[in-house]
Amino acid sequence: MFEGIKGPNPSDIQGPDLRVLVVHARWNLQAIEPLVKGAVDKMINHHAVKPENIDIRSVPGSWELPVGIRSFMASNRYDAVIGIGVLIKGSTMHFEYISEAVVHGLMRIGLDTGVPVILGLLTVLNEEQALHRAGLNGGHNHGDDWGSAAVEMGLKSLNN
Amino acid sequence: MFEGIKGPNPSDIQGPDLRVLVVHARWNLQAIEPLVKGAVDKMINHHAVKPENIDIRSVPGSWELPVGIRSFMASNRYDAVIGIGVLIKGSTMHFEYISEAVVHGLMRIGLDTGVPVILGLLTVLNEEQALHRAGLNGGHNHGDDWGSAAVEMGLKSLNN
Amino acid sequence: MFEGIKGPNPSDIQGPDLRVLVVHARWNLQAIEPLVKGAVDKMINHHAVKPENIDIRSVPGSWELPVGIRSFMASNRYDAVIGIGVLIKGSTMHFEYISEAVVHGLMRIGLDTGVPVILGLLTVLNEEQALHRAGLNGGHNHGDDWGSAAVEMGLKSLNN
Amino acid sequence: MFEGIKGPNPSDIQGPDLRVLVVHARWNLQAIEPLVKGAVDKMINHHAVKPENIDIRSVPGSWELPVGIRSFMASNRYDAVIGIGVLIKGSTMHFEYISEAVVHGLMRIGLDTGVPVILGLLTVLNEEQALHRAGLNGGHNHGDDWGSAAVEMGLKSLNN
Amino acid sequence: MFEGIKGPNPSDIQGPDLRVLVVHARWNLQAIEPLVKGAVDKMINHHAVKPENIDIRSVPGSWELPVGIRSFMASNRYDAVIGIGVLIKGSTMHFEYISEAVVHGLMRIGLDTGVPVILGLLTVLNEEQALHRAGLNGGHNHGDDWGSAAVEMGLKSLNN
């Protein structure tokens, strides 16, 4: 089977029956809020995901994303998950170690469960980079890509 | 379900029945002590956790945090865990390798067990940074955040 | 048994009955397309793999390669897999964390399942490096090597 | 339960019935020998571990520490393990990759088995740093700390 | 039990009944060939391993070492394994990510199976370093050490 090569984010996929879990951290809310909104709006407006099929949950910080996702997945069945957090380089090495562990943790959940977990984690060097990737100051809102990726991967996972 | 976006550490959550395990290393005690106290006080005073429901155990160094936590969790049921240690960059590469392994170890325990393990590990470049993050010299005591995160994640884990 | 030392990519191996899964990301399509084509053409033209035995699937980005591969492998039996993506260093640390997690994820799938997963991931510092390794601008198309590696490893895995 | 905060290496713990496995690499023997002796002497002289309850085994290099420990643990029951090796930065990247993998391997064994594995691995930039941490040239013998950590963690693991 | 401290590679151990698997990559053959020969000759000539008990298999590149070893181990019982490859730093980040993943993959196989997997992977910054460690240009052939390590660890694994 050759599905053809399309651009990174095809907008013609429709997931009216998909159940999606969005878990976001709450540090750097100025960037988190538009990212969450961007992902959710994209799923609803472009991919026909029903609002009532999207659960939006929060955890304190990005560190808690993997264990939170695992916990939320234990009580409901989801077809795709998006983990959203913003980590900004600080003066200690906290950024490096937490970034690496969270990214590996999110990868592990996808491979352990088979449910696609989209990486909605910004690992940036300063606040300006975070805001730009959240669609502010003229940047592209990366939540938009994450929403599309969740729908596409959720559908592919279901259909395989 | 949309729980709404709140700030990083909501103080209105109450966990009177939560059982929390706090495990701390004993190197760099000058910072460890206020961090442990900060986490415990926050849980008791702001989140209604009962003092008798908090077990505080120690291990020699941060390396022993994961295996110690695993061991303590084997004998008692806990709803949340906080692992507290202070690692300071030295002249060898010990800091880098131990930091990475401990952080991954703590992440693994959370994903293996489903019990949230809060990262109370300072990975800092000098002693001043450690003390500042322990609430000394005018800094913010990070134990305060860890206590709130433990209560919130413990409740969310229980209620899912 | 000593099979003798041959060059990196022997062209005399034939896999007419091999079923191969090729999963590619869709970011940086200018490089992805010739890489996918290079791998597929090599398998068909030099190693006698039947076109109908090659499934070509896509995922949005390199992050989704491991979970996508795992998902596609759940529904069909494959003798070898090639995961193709192009990651280019940007101004944040996204490149570093995603590269590391994807590479570990692909390694894990091979070790978990026993099915060889070939690393078709370019982790490059700029677009020029990507295009060169995709066979453009006078470079060698690395897809060519991946196709041969998939056939050889698929056969070795089957015959052991 | 609050066990109180003590210094990093309390000397008043007694482990007369503890069985301890010490596995050491044999590269950089000038540092390895005092480190092994430091750990063993501390366990016997300060913590009442019986000499006949301490097994000292060797492997060629630090790479073999994890698999050697796993193998030795398969045939005897131990309450604590110390893995001792000395890795010194060289002109290739061997040091970096071997250090990281060995440290993760030792962490994994502790978490897989529940038996505390103490990290007796020096990851140093030059020979002088290794000798100093082995108690030579006026340095503190780190084996001393490892012996105490093994006894404390072995007892805590047994009593939980 | 105290087996005494010997140098890194004792030559008086004899493994006439050991079955050893040697898997090597084929990139950088100029270094690979003497490394493989060095390891095999050492096992046969110094440690009495029977030539017919040594299986020498190849894979295309170092990436395929872990999955190849796993595959070859599935069909035959081996007492020790040596994975031999040469990775040389290039102008992209391929070297870093592949090195790390392969080293972790080899470590995992040893811990998953209990069969010692010796790290015969050169992770070098240039071709000259590779050739030197392969015994050329006056260097020490590291294959010699790997062969001894395989015999020693194979015997220790069998006898525990």
Short mmCIF file of C-alpha atoms in Angstrom, two decimals, chain B:
data_model
loop_
_atom_site.label_atom_id
_atom_site.label_comp_id
_atom_site.label_asym_id
_atom_site.label_seq_id
_atom_site.Cartn_x
_atom_site.Cartn_y
_atom_site.Cartn_z
CA MET B 1 -14.03 17.49 30.30
CA PHE B 2 -12.28 20.82 30.49
CA GLU B 3 -10.98 21.59 33.95
CA GLY B 4 -9.96 25.10 33.05
CA ILE B 5 -6.52 26.65 33.05
CA LYS B 6 -5.25 27.70 36.45
CA GLY B 7 -1.89 28.96 37.57
CA PRO B 8 0.92 26.50 38.17
CA ASN B 9 0.12 25.84 41.81
CA PRO B 10 -3.50 26.15 42.83
CA SER B 11 -3.74 26.35 46.60
CA ASP B 12 -7.37 25.42 46.94
CA ILE B 13 -6.95 21.67 46.59
CA GLN B 14 -7.40 19.62 49.72
CA GLY B 15 -6.00 16.16 50.34
CA PRO B 16 -6.93 15.16 53.89
CA ASP B 17 -6.80 11.47 53.05
CA LEU B 18 -3.72 11.48 50.89
CA ARG B 19 -0.74 9.43 51.95
CA VAL B 20 2.49 10.96 50.76
CA LEU B 21 6.01 9.59 50.80
CA VAL B 22 8.85 12.10 50.95
CA VAL B 23 12.30 10.65 50.35
CA HIS B 24 15.30 12.92 50.56
CA ALA B 25 19.04 12.54 50.12
CA ARG B 26 21.37 13.85 52.82
CA TRP B 27 24.15 15.49 50.84
CA ASN B 28 24.02 19.31 50.92
CA LEU B 29 21.81 19.26 54.00
CA GLN B 30 21.81 23.04 54.25
CA ALA B 31 19.55 23.09 51.21
CA ILE B 32 17.85 19.73 51.74
CA GLU B 33 16.39 20.62 55.13
CA PRO B 34 14.45 23.72 54.06
CA LEU B 35 13.32 21.95 50.89
CA VAL B 36 11.88 19.03 52.84
CA LYS B 37 10.32 21.38 55.36
CA GLY B 38 8.91 23.56 52.60
CA ALA B 39 7.23 20.63 50.89
CA VAL B 40 5.85 19.13 54.09
CA ASP B 41 4.61 22.44 55.48
CA LYS B 42 2.86 23.27 52.23
CA MET B 43 1.07 19.94 52.17
CA ILE B 44 -0.05 20.23 55.78
CA ASN B 45 -0.84 23.92 55.99
CA HIS B 46 -2.31 24.65 52.56
CA HIS B 47 -3.61 21.33 51.39
CA ALA B 48 -4.91 19.73 54.60
CA VAL B 49 -2.71 16.65 54.35
CA LYS B 50 -2.54 15.03 57.77
CA PRO B 51 0.96 14.97 59.28
CA GLU B 52 0.54 11.31 60.19
CA ASN B 53 -0.11 10.54 56.52
CA ILE B 54 3.27 11.87 55.46
CA ASP B 55 6.24 9.53 55.70
CA ILE B 56 9.63 11.21 55.52
CA ARG B 57 12.47 8.85 54.78
CA SER B 58 16.07 9.49 53.84
CA VAL B 59 18.72 7.88 51.68
CA PRO B 60 22.43 8.72 51.60
CA GLY B 61 22.60 10.47 48.23
CA SER B 62 20.50 11.33 45.21
CA TRP B 63 21.64 8.16 43.44
CA GLU B 64 19.75 6.13 46.02
CA LEU B 65 16.48 8.07 45.60
CA PRO B 66 14.93 5.82 42.94
CA VAL B 67 15.79 2.48 44.54
CA GLY B 68 14.89 3.84 47.97
CA ILE B 69 11.53 5.09 46.77
CA ARG B 70 10.84 1.78 45.09
CA SER B 71 11.71 -0.02 48.28
CA PHE B 72 9.60 2.20 50.54
CA MET B 73 6.68 1.94 48.11
CA ALA B 74 6.81 -1.83 48.33
CA SER B 75 5.75 -1.85 51.95
CA ASN B 76 3.18 0.93 52.10
CA ARG B 77 0.62 2.31 49.73
CA TYR B 78 1.20 5.92 48.84
CA ASP B 79 -0.83 8.25 46.65
CA ALA B 80 2.09 10.49 45.76
CA VAL B 81 5.85 10.59 46.24
CA ILE B 82 8.37 13.42 46.35
CA GLY B 83 12.04 12.65 45.76
CA ILE B 84 14.28 15.42 47.06
CA GLY B 85 17.99 15.77 46.41
CA VAL B 86 20.59 18.39 45.60
CA LEU B 87 23.25 17.70 42.99
CA ILE B 88 25.95 20.31 42.44
CA LYS B 89 28.31 20.36 39.47
CA GLY B 90 31.80 19.31 40.49
CA SER B 91 35.13 18.98 38.74
CA THR B 92 34.48 15.50 37.37
CA MET B 93 31.58 14.28 35.23
CA HIS B 94 29.85 12.65 38.20
CA PHE B 95 27.18 15.34 38.28
CA GLU B 96 26.13 14.83 34.67
CA TYR B 97 25.81 11.06 34.78
CA ILE B 98 24.17 10.82 38.18
CA SER B 99 21.70 13.60 37.38
CA GLU B 100 20.57 11.99 34.18
CA ALA B 101 20.20 8.52 35.66
CA VAL B 102 18.32 9.69 38.75
CA VAL B 103 15.88 11.79 36.74
CA HIS B 104 15.18 8.90 34.39
CA GLY B 105 14.86 6.55 37.35
CA LEU B 106 12.27 8.76 39.02
CA MET B 107 10.34 9.05 35.76
CA ARG B 108 10.41 5.30 35.36
CA ILE B 109 8.92 4.69 38.80
CA GLY B 110 6.00 6.98 38.05
CA LEU B 111 5.30 5.25 34.75
CA ASP B 112 5.84 1.75 36.13
CA THR B 113 3.57 2.21 39.13
CA GLY B 114 1.13 4.93 38.14
CA VAL B 115 1.86 6.71 41.41
CA PRO B 116 3.00 10.27 40.70
CA VAL B 117 6.62 10.86 41.66
CA ILE B 118 7.40 14.57 41.94
CA LEU B 119 10.90 15.64 40.87
CA GLY B 120 12.40 17.39 43.88
CA LEU B 121 15.90 17.27 42.48
CA LEU B 122 18.00 20.39 42.16
CA THR B 123 20.64 19.99 39.48
CA VAL B 124 22.62 23.14 39.96
CA LEU B 125 25.98 24.58 38.98
CA ASN B 126 27.00 25.88 42.39
CA GLU B 127 26.00 25.94 46.02
CA GLU B 128 24.53 29.42 45.78
CA GLN B 129 21.96 28.26 43.25
CA ALA B 130 21.00 25.41 45.56
CA LEU B 131 20.49 27.62 48.59
CA HIS B 132 18.52 30.17 46.59
CA ARG B 133 16.12 27.47 45.36
CA ALA B 134 15.78 26.22 48.93
CA GLY B 135 14.34 29.60 49.91
CA LEU B 136 17.50 31.03 51.40
CA ASN B 137 19.14 34.34 50.46
CA GLY B 138 15.82 35.66 49.26
CA GLY B 139 15.01 32.81 46.95
CA HIS B 140 11.77 30.94 46.46
CA ASN B 141 11.60 27.59 48.26
CA HIS B 142 10.93 25.05 45.53
CA GLY B 143 9.74 22.55 48.12
CA ASP B 144 6.63 24.66 48.26
CA ASP B 145 5.85 23.85 44.61
CA TRP B 146 6.67 20.19 45.08
CA GLY B 147 4.26 19.85 47.97
CA SER B 148 1.43 21.33 45.93
CA ALA B 149 2.28 19.21 42.91
CA ALA B 150 2.26 16.06 45.02
CA VAL B 151 -1.18 16.81 46.42
CA GLU B 152 -2.67 17.75 43.07
CA MET B 153 -1.22 14.77 41.24
CA GLY B 154 -2.10 12.40 44.07
CA LEU B 155 -5.72 13.53 43.94
CA LYS B 156 -5.87 13.35 40.15
CA SER B 157 -4.36 9.90 40.16
CA LEU B 158 -6.87 8.69 42.76
CA ASN B 159 -9.82 10.20 40.96
CA ASN B 160 -9.08 8.65 37.59
#
